[in-house]
Amino acid sequence: EPSFFASAKRKIISILSCFADSIKPHVFITTIPKSSLLASCSTINTTDTTALHQVINGDHRSEQHKSRDQYRHPLETLAFFEVEPNMTVVEIWPGAKGWYTEILAPLLKDQGTFYAAQFSADTGIPYYTKSLKKFNDKISAQADLYGHTIVSTLNPPKSLAIAPKNSVDRVLTFR
């Protein structure tokens, strides 16, 4: 396999191993041949995206954030990862604005569980502290949408417990 894929696979496995206790046993890390990966990308996903459509098009999302949909492709991205409303999902470092949090938290609030693995409040890094405060303010300001959000702390290597053991269906991070 090309060095890019080998390097990417090592990084993914390394990152996921940090959260091994949180991920449910049925979520596997496998080696996928490049040809299979490319073939799977062209396969039609059968996940029902009705709820996802509704959340993405919801009035709670700012026009500024909706304008980024054409570049970030939230429907296609979350359908690819087969995120369902009844799952337990962790978003790693959603940042101050929580662009994907605006979609994930409302999608999961009734049937699922949403963890926002944020920066530690006591890192001493002003950017992280400011980002966490803005994020928490956003969550508090719209409790009807985000009130079920569980904010956990991800501060490697000190704090890695982003969710209870064997409870998570998907761990997602976006940039």
PDB file of C-alpha atoms in Angstrom:
ATOM      1  CA  GLU A   1       0.000   0.000   0.000  1.00  0.00           C
ATOM      2  CA  PRO A   2       1.248   3.547  -0.699  1.00  0.00           C
ATOM      3  CA  SER A   3       3.033   5.285   2.150  1.00  0.00           C
ATOM      4  CA  PHE A   4       0.210   7.846   2.479  1.00  0.00           C
ATOM      5  CA  PHE A   5      -2.332   5.139   3.296  1.00  0.00           C
ATOM      6  CA  ALA A   6       0.035   3.340   5.650  1.00  0.00           C
ATOM      7  CA  SER A   7       0.800   6.588   7.451  1.00  0.00           C
ATOM      8  CA  ALA A   8      -2.881   7.567   7.664  1.00  0.00           C
ATOM      9  CA  LYS A   9      -3.822   4.109   8.954  1.00  0.00           C
ATOM     10  CA  ARG A  10      -1.133   4.264  11.665  1.00  0.00           C
ATOM     11  CA  LYS A  11      -2.343   7.698  12.775  1.00  0.00           C
ATOM     12  CA  ILE A  12      -5.980   6.620  12.896  1.00  0.00           C
ATOM     13  CA  ILE A  13      -5.167   3.481  14.855  1.00  0.00           C
ATOM     14  CA  SER A  14      -2.973   5.494  17.208  1.00  0.00           C
ATOM     15  CA  ILE A  15      -5.695   8.075  17.814  1.00  0.00           C
ATOM     16  CA  LEU A  16      -8.452   5.499  18.259  1.00  0.00           C
ATOM     17  CA  SER A  17      -6.368   3.428  20.645  1.00  0.00           C
ATOM     18  CA  CYS A  18      -6.473   6.364  23.050  1.00  0.00           C
ATOM     19  CA  PHE A  19     -10.250   5.953  23.245  1.00  0.00           C
ATOM     20  CA  ALA A  20     -10.425   2.164  23.129  1.00  0.00           C
ATOM     21  CA  ASP A  21     -12.226   1.939  26.459  1.00  0.00           C
ATOM     22  CA  SER A  22     -15.058   4.199  25.277  1.00  0.00           C
ATOM     23  CA  ILE A  23     -15.714   2.547  21.921  1.00  0.00           C
ATOM     24  CA  LYS A  24     -18.211  -0.314  21.883  1.00  0.00           C
ATOM     25  CA  PRO A  25     -16.669  -3.718  21.155  1.00  0.00           C
ATOM     26  CA  HIS A  26     -18.538  -4.047  17.836  1.00  0.00           C
ATOM     27  CA  VAL A  27     -16.798  -0.995  16.352  1.00  0.00           C
ATOM     28  CA  PHE A  28     -13.795  -2.491  14.601  1.00  0.00           C
ATOM     29  CA  ILE A  29     -10.633  -1.068  13.116  1.00  0.00           C
ATOM     30  CA  THR A  30      -9.837  -3.004   9.974  1.00  0.00           C
ATOM     31  CA  THR A  31      -7.342  -2.917   7.178  1.00  0.00           C
ATOM     32  CA  ILE A  32      -9.181  -2.088   3.981  1.00  0.00           C
ATOM     33  CA  PRO A  33      -7.502  -2.483   0.605  1.00  0.00           C
ATOM     34  CA  LYS A  34      -7.488   0.731  -1.403  1.00  0.00           C
ATOM     35  CA  SER A  35      -9.618  -0.850  -4.152  1.00  0.00           C
ATOM     36  CA  SER A  36     -12.306  -1.795  -1.627  1.00  0.00           C
ATOM     37  CA  LEU A  37     -12.240   1.677  -0.130  1.00  0.00           C
ATOM     38  CA  LEU A  38     -12.730   3.296  -3.510  1.00  0.00           C
ATOM     39  CA  ALA A  39     -15.513   0.856  -4.379  1.00  0.00           C
ATOM     40  CA  SER A  40     -17.273   1.500  -1.083  1.00  0.00           C
ATOM     41  CA  CYS A  41     -17.191   5.250  -1.675  1.00  0.00           C
ATOM     42  CA  SER A  42     -19.273   4.783  -4.805  1.00  0.00           C
ATOM     43  CA  THR A  43     -21.773   2.467  -3.123  1.00  0.00           C
ATOM     44  CA  ILE A  44     -25.154   3.972  -2.312  1.00  0.00           C
ATOM     45  CA  ASN A  45     -25.631   4.372   1.427  1.00  0.00           C
ATOM     46  CA  THR A  46     -28.995   3.043   2.596  1.00  0.00           C
ATOM     47  CA  THR A  47     -29.058   5.032   5.844  1.00  0.00           C
ATOM     48  CA  ASP A  48     -32.341   6.938   6.296  1.00  0.00           C
ATOM     49  CA  THR A  49     -31.311  10.576   6.219  1.00  0.00           C
ATOM     50  CA  THR A  50     -34.742  12.162   6.824  1.00  0.00           C
ATOM     51  CA  ALA A  51     -33.959  13.272  10.392  1.00  0.00           C
ATOM     52  CA  LEU A  52     -30.525  14.448   9.295  1.00  0.00           C
ATOM     53  CA  HIS A  53     -32.073  16.538   6.489  1.00  0.00           C
ATOM     54  CA  GLN A  54     -34.456  18.173   8.957  1.00  0.00           C
ATOM     55  CA  VAL A  55     -31.690  19.093  11.397  1.00  0.00           C
ATOM     56  CA  ILE A  56     -29.345  20.384   8.687  1.00  0.00           C
ATOM     57  CA  ASN A  57     -32.110  22.600   7.290  1.00  0.00           C
ATOM     58  CA  GLY A  58     -33.326  23.680  10.746  1.00  0.00           C
ATOM     59  CA  ASP A  59     -33.932  27.313  11.664  1.00  0.00           C
ATOM     60  CA  HIS A  60     -31.534  26.972  14.606  1.00  0.00           C
ATOM     61  CA  ARG A  61     -28.529  26.976  12.251  1.00  0.00           C
ATOM     62  CA  SER A  62     -27.142  30.359  11.284  1.00  0.00           C
ATOM     63  CA  GLU A  63     -27.084  31.411   7.637  1.00  0.00           C
ATOM     64  CA  GLN A  64     -23.312  31.680   7.931  1.00  0.00           C
ATOM     65  CA  HIS A  65     -23.066  28.039   8.982  1.00  0.00           C
ATOM     66  CA  LYS A  66     -25.590  26.888   6.364  1.00  0.00           C
ATOM     67  CA  SER A  67     -23.558  28.638   3.669  1.00  0.00           C
ATOM     68  CA  ARG A  68     -20.631  26.331   4.523  1.00  0.00           C
ATOM     69  CA  ASP A  69     -22.724  23.209   3.814  1.00  0.00           C
ATOM     70  CA  GLN A  70     -21.724  23.331   0.146  1.00  0.00           C
ATOM     71  CA  TYR A  71     -18.090  22.898   1.184  1.00  0.00           C
ATOM     72  CA  ARG A  72     -18.413  20.699   4.264  1.00  0.00           C
ATOM     73  CA  HIS A  73     -21.187  18.393   2.966  1.00  0.00           C
ATOM     74  CA  PRO A  74     -22.680  17.498   6.362  1.00  0.00           C
ATOM     75  CA  LEU A  75     -25.422  15.247   4.963  1.00  0.00           C
ATOM     76  CA  GLU A  76     -23.024  13.194   2.872  1.00  0.00           C
ATOM     77  CA  THR A  77     -20.384  13.121   5.604  1.00  0.00           C
ATOM     78  CA  LEU A  78     -22.670  11.956   8.413  1.00  0.00           C
ATOM     79  CA  ALA A  79     -24.475   9.512   6.096  1.00  0.00           C
ATOM     80  CA  PHE A  80     -21.101   8.067   5.089  1.00  0.00           C
ATOM     81  CA  PHE A  81     -20.311   7.444   8.771  1.00  0.00           C
ATOM     82  CA  GLU A  82     -23.848   6.056   9.152  1.00  0.00           C
ATOM     83  CA  VAL A  83     -24.684   8.295  12.101  1.00  0.00           C
ATOM     84  CA  GLU A  84     -28.186   7.437  13.320  1.00  0.00           C
ATOM     85  CA  PRO A  85     -30.421   9.386  15.769  1.00  0.00           C
ATOM     86  CA  ASN A  86     -30.305   6.556  18.333  1.00  0.00           C
ATOM     87  CA  MET A  87     -26.504   6.338  18.563  1.00  0.00           C
ATOM     88  CA  THR A  88     -23.973   7.548  21.087  1.00  0.00           C
ATOM     89  CA  VAL A  89     -21.584   9.906  19.315  1.00  0.00           C
ATOM     90  CA  VAL A  90     -18.513  11.804  20.477  1.00  0.00           C
ATOM     91  CA  GLU A  91     -17.327  14.880  18.624  1.00  0.00           C
ATOM     92  CA  ILE A  92     -13.689  15.589  19.395  1.00  0.00           C
ATOM     93  CA  TRP A  93     -12.830  19.252  19.977  1.00  0.00           C
ATOM     94  CA  PRO A  94     -15.856  20.942  18.425  1.00  0.00           C
ATOM     95  CA  GLY A  95     -14.274  24.344  19.081  1.00  0.00           C
ATOM     96  CA  ALA A  96     -16.055  27.550  20.060  1.00  0.00           C
ATOM     97  CA  LYS A  97     -18.701  27.583  17.327  1.00  0.00           C
ATOM     98  CA  GLY A  98     -19.526  23.892  17.272  1.00  0.00           C
ATOM     99  CA  TRP A  99     -20.380  23.790  13.569  1.00  0.00           C
ATOM    100  CA  TYR A 100     -21.083  20.034  13.583  1.00  0.00           C
ATOM    101  CA  THR A 101     -22.502  20.252  17.117  1.00  0.00           C
ATOM    102  CA  GLU A 102     -25.338  22.330  15.625  1.00  0.00           C
ATOM    103  CA  ILE A 103     -26.253  19.221  13.659  1.00  0.00           C
ATOM    104  CA  LEU A 104     -25.235  16.339  15.913  1.00  0.00           C
ATOM    105  CA  ALA A 105     -26.716  17.532  19.221  1.00  0.00           C
ATOM    106  CA  PRO A 106     -30.263  18.110  17.883  1.00  0.00           C
ATOM    107  CA  LEU A 107     -30.090  14.895  15.828  1.00  0.00           C
ATOM    108  CA  LEU A 108     -29.190  12.804  18.890  1.00  0.00           C
ATOM    109  CA  LYS A 109     -31.080  14.634  21.658  1.00  0.00           C
ATOM    110  CA  ASP A 110     -34.263  12.508  21.723  1.00  0.00           C
ATOM    111  CA  GLN A 111     -33.022   8.967  21.085  1.00  0.00           C
ATOM    112  CA  GLY A 112     -29.235   9.082  21.304  1.00  0.00           C
ATOM    113  CA  THR A 113     -26.426  10.571  23.344  1.00  0.00           C
ATOM    114  CA  PHE A 114     -24.035  13.300  22.287  1.00  0.00           C
ATOM    115  CA  TYR A 115     -20.651  13.968  23.901  1.00  0.00           C
ATOM    116  CA  ALA A 116     -18.628  17.042  23.033  1.00  0.00           C
ATOM    117  CA  ALA A 117     -15.052  16.192  24.014  1.00  0.00           C
ATOM    118  CA  GLN A 118     -13.751  19.695  24.615  1.00  0.00           C
ATOM    119  CA  PHE A 119     -10.549  21.340  25.741  1.00  0.00           C
ATOM    120  CA  SER A 120      -9.787  21.346  29.442  1.00  0.00           C
ATOM    121  CA  ALA A 121     -10.842  24.466  31.353  1.00  0.00           C
ATOM    122  CA  ASP A 122      -7.556  24.495  33.236  1.00  0.00           C
ATOM    123  CA  THR A 123      -5.041  24.149  30.385  1.00  0.00           C
ATOM    124  CA  GLY A 124      -3.698  27.648  30.924  1.00  0.00           C
ATOM    125  CA  ILE A 125      -3.921  28.224  27.170  1.00  0.00           C
ATOM    126  CA  PRO A 126      -6.110  31.298  26.589  1.00  0.00           C
ATOM    127  CA  TYR A 127      -7.368  30.108  23.185  1.00  0.00           C
ATOM    128  CA  TYR A 128      -8.670  26.835  24.669  1.00  0.00           C
ATOM    129  CA  THR A 129     -10.233  28.563  27.668  1.00  0.00           C
ATOM    130  CA  LYS A 130     -11.963  31.160  25.476  1.00  0.00           C
ATOM    131  CA  SER A 131     -13.137  28.479  23.035  1.00  0.00           C
ATOM    132  CA  LEU A 132     -14.602  26.331  25.808  1.00  0.00           C
ATOM    133  CA  LYS A 133     -16.412  29.309  27.344  1.00  0.00           C
ATOM    134  CA  LYS A 134     -17.975  30.293  23.991  1.00  0.00           C
ATOM    135  CA  PHE A 135     -19.026  26.709  23.370  1.00  0.00           C
ATOM    136  CA  ASN A 136     -20.586  26.350  26.839  1.00  0.00           C
ATOM    137  CA  ASP A 137     -22.374  29.691  26.412  1.00  0.00           C
ATOM    138  CA  LYS A 138     -23.832  28.471  23.111  1.00  0.00           C
ATOM    139  CA  ILE A 139     -25.008  25.211  24.710  1.00  0.00           C
ATOM    140  CA  SER A 140     -26.579  27.054  27.654  1.00  0.00           C
ATOM    141  CA  ALA A 141     -28.279  29.683  25.484  1.00  0.00           C
ATOM    142  CA  GLN A 142     -30.261  27.064  23.548  1.00  0.00           C
ATOM    143  CA  ALA A 143     -30.974  24.372  26.105  1.00  0.00           C
ATOM    144  CA  ASP A 144     -33.954  23.111  24.090  1.00  0.00           C
ATOM    145  CA  LEU A 145     -31.550  22.062  21.295  1.00  0.00           C
ATOM    146  CA  TYR A 146     -28.319  21.399  23.140  1.00  0.00           C
ATOM    147  CA  GLY A 147     -29.417  20.704  26.723  1.00  0.00           C
ATOM    148  CA  HIS A 148     -28.701  16.980  26.485  1.00  0.00           C
ATOM    149  CA  THR A 149     -25.128  17.598  25.325  1.00  0.00           C
ATOM    150  CA  ILE A 150     -22.577  16.076  27.655  1.00  0.00           C
ATOM    151  CA  VAL A 151     -19.359  18.084  27.647  1.00  0.00           C
ATOM    152  CA  SER A 152     -16.394  15.881  28.490  1.00  0.00           C
ATOM    153  CA  THR A 153     -12.708  16.772  28.564  1.00  0.00           C
ATOM    154  CA  LEU A 154     -10.065  15.600  26.150  1.00  0.00           C
ATOM    155  CA  ASN A 155      -6.633  16.744  27.253  1.00  0.00           C
ATOM    156  CA  PRO A 156      -4.054  14.151  26.199  1.00  0.00           C
ATOM    157  CA  PRO A 157      -2.324  12.494  27.895  1.00  0.00           C
ATOM    158  CA  LYS A 158      -3.902  13.563  31.205  1.00  0.00           C
ATOM    159  CA  SER A 159      -7.587  13.238  30.369  1.00  0.00           C
ATOM    160  CA  LEU A 160      -8.821  10.673  27.852  1.00  0.00           C
ATOM    161  CA  ALA A 161     -12.142   9.564  29.377  1.00  0.00           C
ATOM    162  CA  ILE A 162     -14.389  11.155  26.753  1.00  0.00           C
ATOM    163  CA  ALA A 163     -17.322   8.809  27.443  1.00  0.00           C
ATOM    164  CA  PRO A 164     -18.110   5.760  29.592  1.00  0.00           C
ATOM    165  CA  LYS A 165     -16.469   2.451  28.648  1.00  0.00           C
ATOM    166  CA  ASN A 166     -18.126   0.498  25.824  1.00  0.00           C
ATOM    167  CA  SER A 167     -20.753   3.179  25.219  1.00  0.00           C
ATOM    168  CA  VAL A 168     -19.789   4.919  21.974  1.00  0.00           C
ATOM    169  CA  ASP A 169     -20.960   4.073  18.462  1.00  0.00           C
ATOM    170  CA  ARG A 170     -19.021   6.802  16.624  1.00  0.00           C
ATOM    171  CA  VAL A 171     -16.083   9.081  17.480  1.00  0.00           C
ATOM    172  CA  LEU A 172     -15.887  11.964  15.021  1.00  0.00           C
ATOM    173  CA  THR A 173     -13.520  14.845  14.496  1.00  0.00           C
ATOM    174  CA  PHE A 174     -13.643  17.473  11.781  1.00  0.00           C
ATOM    175  CA  ARG A 175     -11.384  20.216  10.485  1.00  0.00           C
TER     176      ARG A 175
END
